[in-house]
């Protein structure tokens, strides 16, 4: 291995669950959490890390390598990895040094997949801001195949975001583009933040639960005719810098998730969620599949919001402030 490029975690601002039905989605790379391929301190005299962590990561990568080896003979031509080089590096102590917490909806497996593709892909597609839509879709397909190992079924969006390292606007499953988010449209006290639930969430069982709910025709109707239009409007208002309309729409979206995604919200955080809706100075929504990890928050008054959560002894992380 010759490089140790860093790959970021991701935050899905909008689109969780709705993307299953081809809603729009908006994701951003989150550089506060990141990971890189490295070698343990047994094989690198200049590297000092948690050796047990490195050993466990190496063992997990060996399981993953076996899975990729089985895939290589029966998937699309896009999955073309130098698995021999991967195995040699594993024998030399390769592991994934990561600060991205697992089970927190921040794309820990996505960053790993992006790092492995970057290092071992033959004829790899470069992850640049000007990447074409056709190459974006090719990458998404490859990343989906690679990440299925971790989630049962992956959209490929998390590793795609980590690999390209720019905000991604998903208009549909076949229309994805890099996009800018107008930062200067936020008021001085407005911010995006994360709320730490202190619990680990599991993606696959929650997605299965959501799909089970969707067997109810009334629930499915509300997802398609209420939730997805709200989700799409929030995205368009945000990227167009229409902040008043954005926060109005966001409040309605937060209330919808409070009612209809109750199973995905940790029980002891439902009160905070409701307080945000009622106070009208912050709103919470799911960050990924939910069930734990982080919740995503938007506020028009960051000082009040910080004081509120400080009083509850709950940690928040400010992702963006104008």
Coordinates of C-alpha atoms in Angstrom, one line a residue:
X1 CA 0.0 0.0 0.0
X2 CA 1.4 3.4 -1.0
X3 CA -1.2 5.9 0.1
X4 CA -3.1 6.8 3.3
X5 CA -5.8 9.2 2.0
X6 CA -8.4 10.2 4.6
X7 CA -12.1 9.6 4.0
X8 CA -14.8 11.4 5.8
X9 CA -18.0 10.3 7.5
X10 CA -21.2 11.5 6.0
X11 CA -24.5 13.1 7.2
X12 CA -27.7 12.5 5.3
X13 CA -29.5 15.8 5.8
X14 CA -32.6 14.6 4.0
X15 CA -33.9 11.5 2.3
X16 CA -33.7 8.7 5.0
X17 CA -36.2 6.0 4.3
X18 CA -37.9 8.0 1.5
X19 CA -35.0 7.2 -0.8
X20 CA -36.3 3.6 -0.8
X21 CA -39.2 5.0 -2.8
X22 CA -36.9 7.2 -5.0
X23 CA -37.3 10.4 -3.1
X24 CA -34.7 13.1 -3.3
X25 CA -31.9 13.1 -0.8
X26 CA -29.1 15.4 0.2
X27 CA -25.9 14.3 1.9
X28 CA -22.8 16.1 3.0
X29 CA -19.3 14.8 3.9
X30 CA -18.5 15.3 7.6
X31 CA -14.8 15.8 8.2
X32 CA -15.0 15.8 12.0
X33 CA -15.1 12.0 11.8
X34 CA -12.8 10.3 9.3
X35 CA -10.8 7.1 8.6
X36 CA -7.8 5.9 6.7
X37 CA -6.1 2.6 5.8
X38 CA -3.0 2.1 7.8
X39 CA -0.6 -0.5 9.2
X40 CA -0.4 -1.5 12.9
X41 CA 2.5 -0.3 15.1
X42 CA 4.0 -3.8 15.0
X43 CA 4.8 -3.2 11.3
X44 CA 5.3 0.5 11.3
X45 CA 7.8 1.9 13.8
X46 CA 6.4 5.4 13.4
X47 CA 2.8 4.4 14.1
X48 CA 1.4 4.4 17.6
X49 CA -2.2 3.3 18.0
X50 CA -4.5 1.0 20.0
X51 CA -3.0 -2.4 19.0
X52 CA -6.0 -4.4 20.0
X53 CA -8.2 -2.1 17.9
X54 CA -5.9 -2.5 14.9
X55 CA -5.9 -6.3 15.4
X56 CA -9.7 -6.5 15.6
X57 CA -10.0 -4.3 12.5
X58 CA -7.5 -6.5 10.6
X59 CA -9.6 -9.6 11.5
X60 CA -12.8 -7.9 10.3
X61 CA -11.1 -6.9 7.1
X62 CA -10.1 -10.5 6.5
X63 CA -13.7 -11.6 6.7
X64 CA -14.6 -8.8 4.3
X65 CA -11.8 -9.8 1.9
X66 CA -13.3 -13.3 1.8
X67 CA -16.7 -11.9 0.9
X68 CA -15.3 -9.7 -1.8
X69 CA -13.4 -12.7 -3.2
X70 CA -16.7 -14.6 -3.5
X71 CA -18.4 -11.6 -5.2
X72 CA -15.7 -11.0 -7.8
X73 CA -16.7 -13.9 -10.0
X74 CA -20.4 -13.1 -10.3
X75 CA -21.0 -9.4 -10.2
X76 CA -20.9 -6.7 -12.8
X77 CA -17.6 -5.8 -14.4
X78 CA -17.5 -2.6 -12.4
X79 CA -16.3 -4.4 -9.3
X80 CA -12.7 -5.0 -10.3
X81 CA -10.4 -5.0 -7.2
X82 CA -6.8 -6.2 -6.8
X83 CA -7.7 -8.7 -4.1
X84 CA -4.2 -10.2 -4.1
X85 CA -2.7 -6.9 -3.1
X86 CA -5.4 -6.5 -0.5
X87 CA -4.6 -9.9 1.0
X88 CA -0.8 -9.1 1.0
X89 CA -1.4 -5.9 2.9
X90 CA -3.7 -7.7 5.4
X91 CA -0.8 -10.1 6.1
X92 CA 1.3 -7.1 6.8
X93 CA -1.1 -5.7 9.4
X94 CA -3.5 -3.5 7.4
X95 CA -6.4 -2.1 9.3
X96 CA -8.8 0.9 9.2
X97 CA -7.9 3.6 11.6
X98 CA -11.2 5.4 12.1
X99 CA -12.8 8.0 14.4
X100 CA -16.2 7.4 12.9
X101 CA -18.4 5.8 15.5
X102 CA -20.2 2.7 14.3
X103 CA -24.0 2.5 14.5
X104 CA -24.3 6.3 14.7
X105 CA -25.6 7.0 11.2
X106 CA -22.4 8.7 10.1
X107 CA -21.2 6.3 7.4
X108 CA -18.5 4.3 9.1
X109 CA -18.7 1.4 6.6
X110 CA -19.1 3.9 3.8
X111 CA -15.7 5.5 4.5
X112 CA -14.1 2.1 4.7
X113 CA -15.6 1.0 1.4
X114 CA -14.4 4.3 -0.2
X115 CA -10.9 3.8 1.2
X116 CA -10.7 0.2 -0.1
X117 CA -11.9 1.1 -3.5
X118 CA -9.5 4.0 -3.7
X119 CA -6.6 1.8 -2.8
X120 CA -7.3 -1.5 -4.6
X121 CA -9.7 -0.7 -7.6
X122 CA -8.3 -1.5 -11.0
X123 CA -9.1 1.3 -13.5
X124 CA -10.7 3.3 -10.7
X125 CA -13.0 6.2 -11.4
X126 CA -11.6 9.3 -9.8
X127 CA -13.7 11.0 -7.2
X128 CA -13.7 14.7 -8.3
X129 CA -16.1 17.5 -8.1
X130 CA -16.6 17.5 -11.9
X131 CA -17.4 13.8 -12.0
X132 CA -19.9 13.0 -14.7
X133 CA -23.4 11.6 -13.9
X134 CA -22.6 8.4 -15.7
X135 CA -19.5 7.8 -13.7
X136 CA -21.3 8.7 -10.5
X137 CA -23.9 6.0 -11.2
X138 CA -21.2 3.5 -12.0
X139 CA -19.5 4.2 -8.7
X140 CA -22.8 4.0 -6.9
X141 CA -23.4 0.5 -8.3
X142 CA -20.0 -0.7 -7.3
X143 CA -20.2 0.8 -3.8
X144 CA -23.7 -0.7 -3.3
X145 CA -22.3 -4.1 -4.1
X146 CA -19.3 -3.6 -1.8
X147 CA -21.3 -2.2 1.2
X148 CA -24.0 -4.9 1.1
X149 CA -21.8 -6.9 3.4
X150 CA -22.3 -4.5 6.2
X151 CA -26.0 -3.6 5.9
X152 CA -27.7 -6.5 4.0
X153 CA -28.7 -4.0 1.3
X154 CA -26.9 -0.7 0.6
X155 CA -27.8 2.1 -1.7
X156 CA -24.1 2.9 -2.2
X157 CA -24.7 6.6 -1.3
X158 CA -22.6 6.6 1.9
X159 CA -19.4 5.4 0.3
X160 CA -20.1 7.6 -2.8
X161 CA -20.3 10.7 -0.6
X162 CA -17.2 9.7 1.3
X163 CA -15.3 9.1 -1.9
X164 CA -16.3 12.2 -3.8
X165 CA -16.1 14.5 -0.7
X166 CA -18.6 17.0 -1.9
X167 CA -22.3 17.4 -1.0
X168 CA -24.5 15.1 -3.2
X169 CA -28.0 15.9 -4.4
X170 CA -29.8 12.7 -5.2
X171 CA -32.7 13.7 -7.5
X172 CA -33.5 10.0 -8.2
X173 CA -31.8 6.6 -8.3
X174 CA -30.4 7.5 -11.7
X175 CA -29.8 11.2 -11.3
X176 CA -27.1 12.2 -8.8
X177 CA -24.9 15.3 -8.9
X178 CA -22.6 17.3 -6.7
X179 CA -24.1 20.5 -5.4
X180 CA -23.3 23.6 -3.3
X181 CA -25.3 24.6 -0.3
X182 CA -25.5 28.4 0.1
X183 CA -24.0 29.0 3.6
X184 CA -24.5 32.8 3.6
X185 CA -28.2 32.5 3.6
X186 CA -28.3 31.3 7.3
X187 CA -29.1 33.9 9.9
X188 CA -26.3 34.6 12.4
X189 CA -27.8 32.4 15.1
X190 CA -29.0 29.6 12.8
X191 CA -27.1 26.3 12.7
X192 CA -27.1 22.6 11.9
X193 CA -26.2 20.3 14.8
X194 CA -26.1 16.7 16.0
X195 CA -27.5 15.3 19.2
X196 CA -25.8 12.3 20.7
X197 CA -28.3 9.7 22.0
X198 CA -25.5 7.6 23.5
X199 CA -27.0 4.5 21.9
X200 CA -26.0 2.4 18.9
X201 CA -28.5 2.0 16.2
X202 CA -28.9 -1.0 13.8
X203 CA -29.8 -0.1 10.2
X204 CA -31.0 -3.4 8.8
X205 CA -33.7 -4.3 11.4
X206 CA -35.1 -0.7 11.3
X207 CA -35.3 -0.7 7.5
X208 CA -37.1 -4.0 7.7
X209 CA -39.5 -2.6 10.3
X210 CA -40.2 0.4 8.0
X211 CA -40.9 -1.9 5.1
X212 CA -43.2 -3.9 7.3
X213 CA -45.1 -0.7 8.2
X214 CA -45.4 0.1 4.5
X215 CA -47.5 -3.0 4.0
X216 CA -50.2 -0.9 5.6
X217 CA -51.8 1.0 2.7
X218 CA -52.6 4.1 4.8
X219 CA -49.0 4.3 6.1
X220 CA -47.6 3.8 2.6
X221 CA -49.9 6.5 1.3
X222 CA -48.7 9.0 4.0
X223 CA -45.1 8.2 3.1
X224 CA -45.6 8.8 -0.6
X225 CA -48.0 11.7 -0.5
X226 CA -46.9 13.6 2.7
X227 CA -43.4 12.6 3.7
X228 CA -41.6 12.5 0.4
X229 CA -43.1 15.8 -0.9
X230 CA -42.1 17.5 2.5
X231 CA -38.6 15.9 2.2
X232 CA -38.2 17.2 -1.4
X233 CA -39.4 20.7 -0.5
X234 CA -36.9 21.0 2.4
X235 CA -34.1 20.0 0.1
X236 CA -35.1 22.5 -2.6
X237 CA -35.6 25.3 -0.2
X238 CA -32.2 24.7 1.4
X239 CA -30.1 24.5 -1.7
X240 CA -32.0 27.6 -3.2
X241 CA -31.3 29.5 0.0
X242 CA -35.0 30.1 0.8
X243 CA -34.5 29.9 4.6
X244 CA -37.9 31.1 5.8
X245 CA -39.7 28.5 3.7
X246 CA -37.1 25.9 4.6
X247 CA -37.6 26.2 8.4
X248 CA -41.4 26.3 8.0
X249 CA -41.3 23.1 5.9
X250 CA -38.8 21.5 8.3
X251 CA -41.1 22.0 11.3
X252 CA -43.8 20.1 9.5
X253 CA -41.3 17.3 8.5
X254 CA -40.1 17.0 12.1
X255 CA -43.7 16.6 13.3
X256 CA -44.4 14.0 10.6
X257 CA -41.3 12.0 11.7
X258 CA -42.4 12.3 15.4
X259 CA -45.7 10.7 14.5
X260 CA -44.8 8.2 11.8
X261 CA -41.2 7.2 12.7
X262 CA -41.8 6.9 16.4
X263 CA -40.2 3.4 16.4
X264 CA -37.0 4.9 15.1
X265 CA -36.7 7.6 17.8
X266 CA -35.1 6.6 21.1
X267 CA -37.8 6.8 23.8
X268 CA -35.9 9.1 26.1
X269 CA -35.4 11.6 23.3
X270 CA -39.0 11.9 22.2
X271 CA -39.6 14.7 24.8
X272 CA -36.7 16.8 23.4
X273 CA -38.0 16.2 19.9
X274 CA -41.5 17.5 20.9
X275 CA -40.0 20.4 22.8
X276 CA -38.2 21.5 19.7
X277 CA -41.4 21.4 17.6
X278 CA -43.4 23.3 20.3
X279 CA -40.7 25.9 21.0
X280 CA -40.2 26.7 17.3
X281 CA -36.5 27.5 17.6
X282 CA -35.1 24.1 16.9
X283 CA -36.3 20.9 15.1
X284 CA -35.0 17.4 15.2
X285 CA -35.1 14.7 12.5
X286 CA -33.6 11.3 12.0
X287 CA -29.9 11.1 11.0
X288 CA -29.8 7.9 8.9
X289 CA -32.0 5.0 10.0
X290 CA -32.4 6.2 13.7
X291 CA -32.8 3.9 16.7
X292 CA -29.8 5.5 18.3
X293 CA -26.6 7.2 17.2
X294 CA -27.1 10.8 16.4
X295 CA -30.2 12.8 15.7
X296 CA -29.9 15.7 13.3
X297 CA -31.0 19.2 14.4
X298 CA -31.6 22.5 12.8
X299 CA -32.0 25.7 14.8
X300 CA -32.7 29.4 14.2
X301 CA -31.3 30.2 17.7
X302 CA -28.2 28.2 18.5
X303 CA -27.5 29.8 21.9
X304 CA -31.0 28.9 23.2
X305 CA -30.7 25.4 21.7
X306 CA -27.3 24.9 23.3
X307 CA -28.6 26.0 26.7
X308 CA -31.6 23.8 26.4
X309 CA -29.5 20.7 25.8
X310 CA -27.0 21.7 28.4
X311 CA -29.8 21.8 30.9
X312 CA -30.8 18.3 29.8
X313 CA -27.1 17.1 30.1
X314 CA -27.2 16.0 26.5
X315 CA -24.2 16.5 24.2
X316 CA -24.6 18.3 20.9
X317 CA -22.1 18.9 18.1
X318 CA -22.4 22.0 15.9
X319 CA -22.0 20.9 12.3
X320 CA -22.4 24.3 10.7
X321 CA -23.0 27.8 11.8
X322 CA -23.0 30.9 9.5

